[in-house]
């Protein structure tokens, strides 16, 4: 089956710093990747959709300048949280889909726990 | 617009008993429906999906779900629950087409007691 990894699995940073989270498709070409945010015991909130080689499409209310998404290759997308603040602390999950998979089945990464002090 | 409702925040069942986790949806056109399970501090694991065909879909770990178009429901079921099934379950709907966005329900916490 398709495997998606995320790195790091957890990160603690100081307020005002930037943090980069990587999402990789290990055994397939991910033409589209999705970034989600999840608060404790809550559902996933879609932040943005990124297609390889083009700019990400952000959901309403998500600051594109704060959450920078890059999908430069068919196996890697990155989410950079710029000038992080404590309210950015959350669980960030990516998912990926590719042309090899019917009905755009999504494969999820294990998530990254971000804590901003 | 598409939406998903999971009316129960919490479902408690005894081990060995059947379980049902409810999901209703709203979408224009034909829906693609999914169930995922999430364990603490982990990503989502795919359980099963309905795209077309038989209304009863069988998935991983003995789970199944029944698509009911008239009731716009896609309830998750298992004939005999295990303690290890205790987790957070999400129903999701997606409109067809390339890179269609999924909408997730709020999740239902399933607790199976020995």
Short mmCIF file of C-alpha atoms in Angstrom, two decimals:
data_model
loop_
_atom_site.label_atom_id
_atom_site.label_comp_id
_atom_site.label_asym_id
_atom_site.label_seq_id
_atom_site.Cartn_x
_atom_site.Cartn_y
_atom_site.Cartn_z
CA UNK A 1 0.00 0.00 0.00
CA UNK A 2 0.91 3.62 -0.36
CA UNK A 3 2.94 5.10 2.45
CA UNK A 4 3.15 8.72 3.51
CA UNK A 5 5.66 9.91 6.06
CA UNK A 6 5.95 13.12 8.00
CA UNK A 7 8.96 14.65 9.63
CA UNK A 8 9.36 15.55 12.37
CA UNK A 9 6.79 13.59 14.35
CA UNK A 10 6.89 16.22 17.03
CA UNK A 11 8.56 19.59 17.47
CA UNK A 12 8.79 22.18 20.22
CA UNK A 13 9.81 25.70 19.31
CA UNK A 14 9.94 29.16 20.78
CA UNK A 15 7.42 31.80 19.90
CA UNK A 16 8.52 33.84 16.89
CA UNK A 17 10.54 31.12 15.22
CA UNK A 18 9.63 29.24 12.05
CA UNK A 19 9.08 25.52 11.79
CA UNK A 20 9.13 23.35 8.67
CA UNK A 21 7.19 20.11 8.43
CA UNK A 22 7.86 17.67 5.62
CA UNK A 23 5.39 15.29 4.01
CA UNK A 24 6.73 12.58 1.73
CA UNK A 25 5.09 9.94 -0.39
CA UNK A 26 7.46 7.00 -0.16
CA UNK A 27 6.29 4.69 -2.89
CA UNK A 28 4.10 6.67 -5.24
CA UNK A 29 3.97 9.97 -7.02
CA UNK A 30 1.75 12.37 -5.15
CA UNK A 31 0.23 14.79 -7.61
CA UNK A 32 -1.87 16.35 -4.86
CA UNK A 33 -1.20 16.78 -1.19
CA UNK A 34 -3.51 18.11 1.49
CA UNK A 35 -2.56 19.73 4.77
CA UNK A 36 -4.87 19.45 7.76
CA UNK A 37 -4.86 20.81 11.25
CA UNK A 38 -6.42 18.98 14.14
CA UNK A 39 -7.13 20.27 17.63
CA UNK A 40 -7.47 17.83 20.53
CA UNK A 41 -10.52 15.62 20.20
CA UNK A 42 -11.69 17.55 17.18
CA UNK A 43 -12.02 16.85 13.51
CA UNK A 44 -9.53 17.57 10.77
CA UNK A 45 -9.64 21.05 9.33
CA UNK A 46 -8.37 21.33 5.78
CA UNK A 47 -5.83 24.12 5.53
CA UNK A 48 -4.73 23.91 1.93
CA UNK A 49 -4.48 21.77 -1.16
CA UNK A 50 -1.26 21.67 -3.12
CA UNK A 51 -0.65 20.33 -6.57
CA UNK A 52 2.86 19.56 -7.66
CA UNK A 53 4.51 22.47 -9.37
CA UNK A 54 1.82 25.02 -8.66
CA UNK A 55 0.77 27.31 -5.86
CA UNK A 56 -1.26 25.91 -3.03
CA UNK A 57 -4.94 26.66 -2.70
CA UNK A 58 -5.76 27.81 0.81
CA UNK A 59 -9.06 27.40 2.57
CA UNK A 60 -10.92 30.44 3.75
CA UNK A 61 -9.50 31.85 6.93
CA UNK A 62 -6.06 30.24 6.56
CA UNK A 63 -3.26 32.79 6.30
CA UNK A 64 -1.12 31.90 3.33
CA UNK A 65 1.71 34.10 4.51
CA UNK A 66 1.81 32.35 7.83
CA UNK A 67 1.45 28.78 6.60
CA UNK A 68 3.76 28.48 3.61
CA UNK A 69 3.24 25.39 1.52
CA UNK A 70 5.61 24.16 -1.12
CA UNK A 71 5.06 21.13 -3.34
CA UNK A 72 8.14 21.20 -5.47
CA UNK A 73 8.32 17.54 -6.37
CA UNK A 74 6.02 14.57 -6.79
CA UNK A 75 7.15 13.08 -3.52
CA UNK A 76 7.60 16.03 -1.19
CA UNK A 77 5.48 18.83 0.20
CA UNK A 78 6.49 21.12 3.02
CA UNK A 79 4.48 23.24 5.43
CA UNK A 80 6.35 26.08 7.10
CA UNK A 81 4.73 27.77 10.06
CA UNK A 82 6.28 31.21 10.10
CA UNK A 83 6.64 33.34 13.22
CA UNK A 84 4.95 30.67 15.25
CA UNK A 85 2.81 31.59 18.24
CA UNK A 86 1.34 29.43 20.99
CA UNK A 87 -2.04 29.41 19.24
CA UNK A 88 -0.38 27.60 16.33
CA UNK A 89 0.23 24.63 18.58
CA UNK A 90 -1.66 21.76 17.05
CA UNK A 91 -1.45 18.39 15.33
CA UNK A 92 -0.71 18.80 11.64
CA UNK A 93 -1.54 15.96 9.26
CA UNK A 94 -0.82 15.67 5.57
CA UNK A 95 -2.37 13.37 3.04
CA UNK A 96 -1.46 12.56 -0.52
CA UNK A 97 -3.10 11.19 -3.60
CA UNK A 98 -1.81 10.32 -7.03
CA UNK A 99 -2.90 9.40 -10.50
CA UNK A 100 -2.11 5.75 -9.83
CA UNK A 101 -4.96 5.52 -7.36
CA UNK A 102 -8.56 5.29 -8.30
CA UNK A 103 -11.05 7.82 -7.05
CA UNK A 104 -8.25 9.90 -5.62
CA UNK A 105 -7.87 7.76 -2.55
CA UNK A 106 -6.01 9.71 0.10
CA UNK A 107 -3.18 8.31 2.16
CA UNK A 108 -2.45 10.01 5.43
CA UNK A 109 0.80 10.72 7.15
CA UNK A 110 1.24 9.95 10.85
CA UNK A 111 1.00 13.60 11.83
CA UNK A 112 3.30 16.17 13.44
CA UNK A 113 2.67 17.54 16.91
CA UNK A 114 3.74 21.19 17.08
CA UNK A 115 4.10 22.90 20.45
CA UNK A 116 4.98 26.58 20.51
CA UNK A 117 6.21 27.88 23.83
CA UNK B 1 -21.30 22.32 -0.48
CA UNK B 2 -20.73 18.99 1.17
CA UNK B 3 -21.08 18.10 4.82
CA UNK B 4 -20.89 15.15 7.15
CA UNK B 5 -22.60 14.62 10.48
CA UNK B 6 -21.62 12.11 13.12
CA UNK B 7 -24.40 12.55 15.64
CA UNK B 8 -22.69 10.72 18.48
CA UNK B 9 -19.59 12.07 20.16
CA UNK B 10 -19.18 8.84 22.08
CA UNK B 11 -20.23 5.24 21.60
CA UNK B 12 -19.74 2.67 24.33
CA UNK B 13 -20.16 -1.04 23.77
CA UNK B 14 -19.19 -4.20 25.56
CA UNK B 15 -16.62 -6.49 24.01
CA UNK B 16 -18.26 -9.10 21.83
CA UNK B 17 -21.34 -7.01 21.16
CA UNK B 18 -22.12 -5.49 17.79
CA UNK B 19 -21.22 -1.86 17.28
CA UNK B 20 -22.58 0.89 15.07
CA UNK B 21 -21.07 4.32 14.49
CA UNK B 22 -23.45 6.61 12.65
CA UNK B 23 -22.74 8.95 9.77
CA UNK B 24 -24.99 11.01 7.53
CA UNK B 25 -23.87 13.17 4.66
CA UNK B 26 -24.93 15.87 2.29
CA UNK B 27 -23.37 16.32 -1.12
CA UNK B 28 -24.47 17.27 -4.58
CA UNK B 29 -24.00 14.48 -7.05
CA UNK B 30 -22.73 11.03 -6.26
CA UNK B 31 -20.78 10.79 -3.04
CA UNK B 32 -17.53 9.07 -2.33
CA UNK B 33 -17.73 7.99 1.30
CA UNK B 34 -14.95 6.92 3.62
CA UNK B 35 -14.34 5.73 7.14
CA UNK B 36 -11.04 6.29 8.93
CA UNK B 37 -9.79 5.35 12.38
CA UNK B 38 -7.36 7.38 14.44
CA UNK B 39 -5.41 6.19 17.44
CA UNK B 40 -3.93 8.73 19.89
CA UNK B 41 -1.22 10.92 18.37
CA UNK B 42 -1.39 9.06 15.08
CA UNK B 43 -2.57 9.88 11.59
CA UNK B 44 -5.71 8.48 10.04
CA UNK B 45 -5.91 4.88 8.93
CA UNK B 46 -8.23 3.97 6.09
CA UNK B 47 -10.95 1.45 6.96
CA UNK B 48 -13.25 1.32 3.96
CA UNK B 49 -14.86 3.31 1.20
CA UNK B 50 -17.98 3.39 -0.93
CA UNK B 51 -17.65 4.61 -4.49
CA UNK B 52 -20.25 2.65 -6.39
CA UNK B 53 -21.73 -0.83 -6.55
CA UNK B 54 -22.92 -2.89 -3.62
CA UNK B 55 -24.35 -0.86 -0.79
CA UNK B 56 -22.66 -3.06 1.80
CA UNK B 57 -18.94 -2.41 1.87
CA UNK B 58 -16.49 -4.57 3.75
CA UNK B 59 -13.24 -3.13 5.04
CA UNK B 60 -10.31 -3.68 7.32
CA UNK B 61 -10.38 -5.34 10.74
CA UNK B 62 -13.83 -6.81 10.24
CA UNK B 63 -15.59 -3.48 9.79
CA UNK B 64 -18.32 -2.90 7.25
CA UNK B 65 -20.55 -0.02 6.29
CA UNK B 66 -23.86 0.26 4.53
CA UNK B 67 -24.57 3.00 2.05
CA UNK B 68 -28.18 4.13 2.17
CA UNK B 69 -28.92 6.67 -0.50
CA UNK B 70 -32.48 7.46 0.58
CA UNK B 71 -31.38 8.18 4.13
CA UNK B 72 -28.04 9.68 3.04
CA UNK B 73 -26.31 7.54 5.60
CA UNK B 74 -23.15 5.49 5.74
CA UNK B 75 -23.09 3.84 9.16
CA UNK B 76 -20.04 1.87 10.25
CA UNK B 77 -20.67 -1.53 11.79
CA UNK B 78 -18.90 -4.50 13.24
CA UNK B 79 -20.62 -7.71 14.38
CA UNK B 80 -18.40 -8.28 17.41
CA UNK B 81 -16.41 -5.48 18.99
CA UNK B 82 -12.92 -5.85 20.38
CA UNK B 83 -11.28 -3.78 23.10
CA UNK B 84 -8.60 -2.89 20.55
CA UNK B 85 -11.26 -1.24 18.39
CA UNK B 86 -11.39 1.60 20.92
CA UNK B 87 -10.34 4.70 18.98
CA UNK B 88 -11.61 7.82 17.27
CA UNK B 89 -13.55 7.21 14.06
CA UNK B 90 -14.10 9.70 11.27
CA UNK B 91 -16.54 9.58 8.41
CA UNK B 92 -15.63 11.59 5.32
CA UNK B 93 -17.34 12.52 2.07
CA UNK B 94 -15.82 13.68 -1.15
CA UNK B 95 -17.29 14.82 -4.39
CA UNK B 96 -15.91 13.06 -7.39
CA UNK B 97 -13.30 14.40 -9.66
CA UNK B 98 -9.59 14.87 -9.47
CA UNK B 99 -8.23 16.20 -6.20
CA UNK B 100 -11.67 16.54 -4.78
CA UNK B 101 -11.54 17.80 -1.21
CA UNK B 102 -12.74 15.59 1.60
CA UNK B 103 -14.99 16.85 4.33
CA UNK B 104 -14.71 15.08 7.66
CA UNK B 105 -17.23 14.58 10.39
CA UNK B 106 -16.44 15.66 13.92
CA UNK B 107 -15.48 12.16 14.91
CA UNK B 108 -16.92 9.57 17.25
CA UNK B 109 -14.96 8.11 20.11
CA UNK B 110 -15.61 4.39 20.38
CA UNK B 111 -14.92 2.73 23.70
CA UNK B 112 -15.15 -1.04 23.93
CA UNK B 113 -15.19 -2.32 27.48
CA UNK B 114 -14.04 -5.80 28.41
#
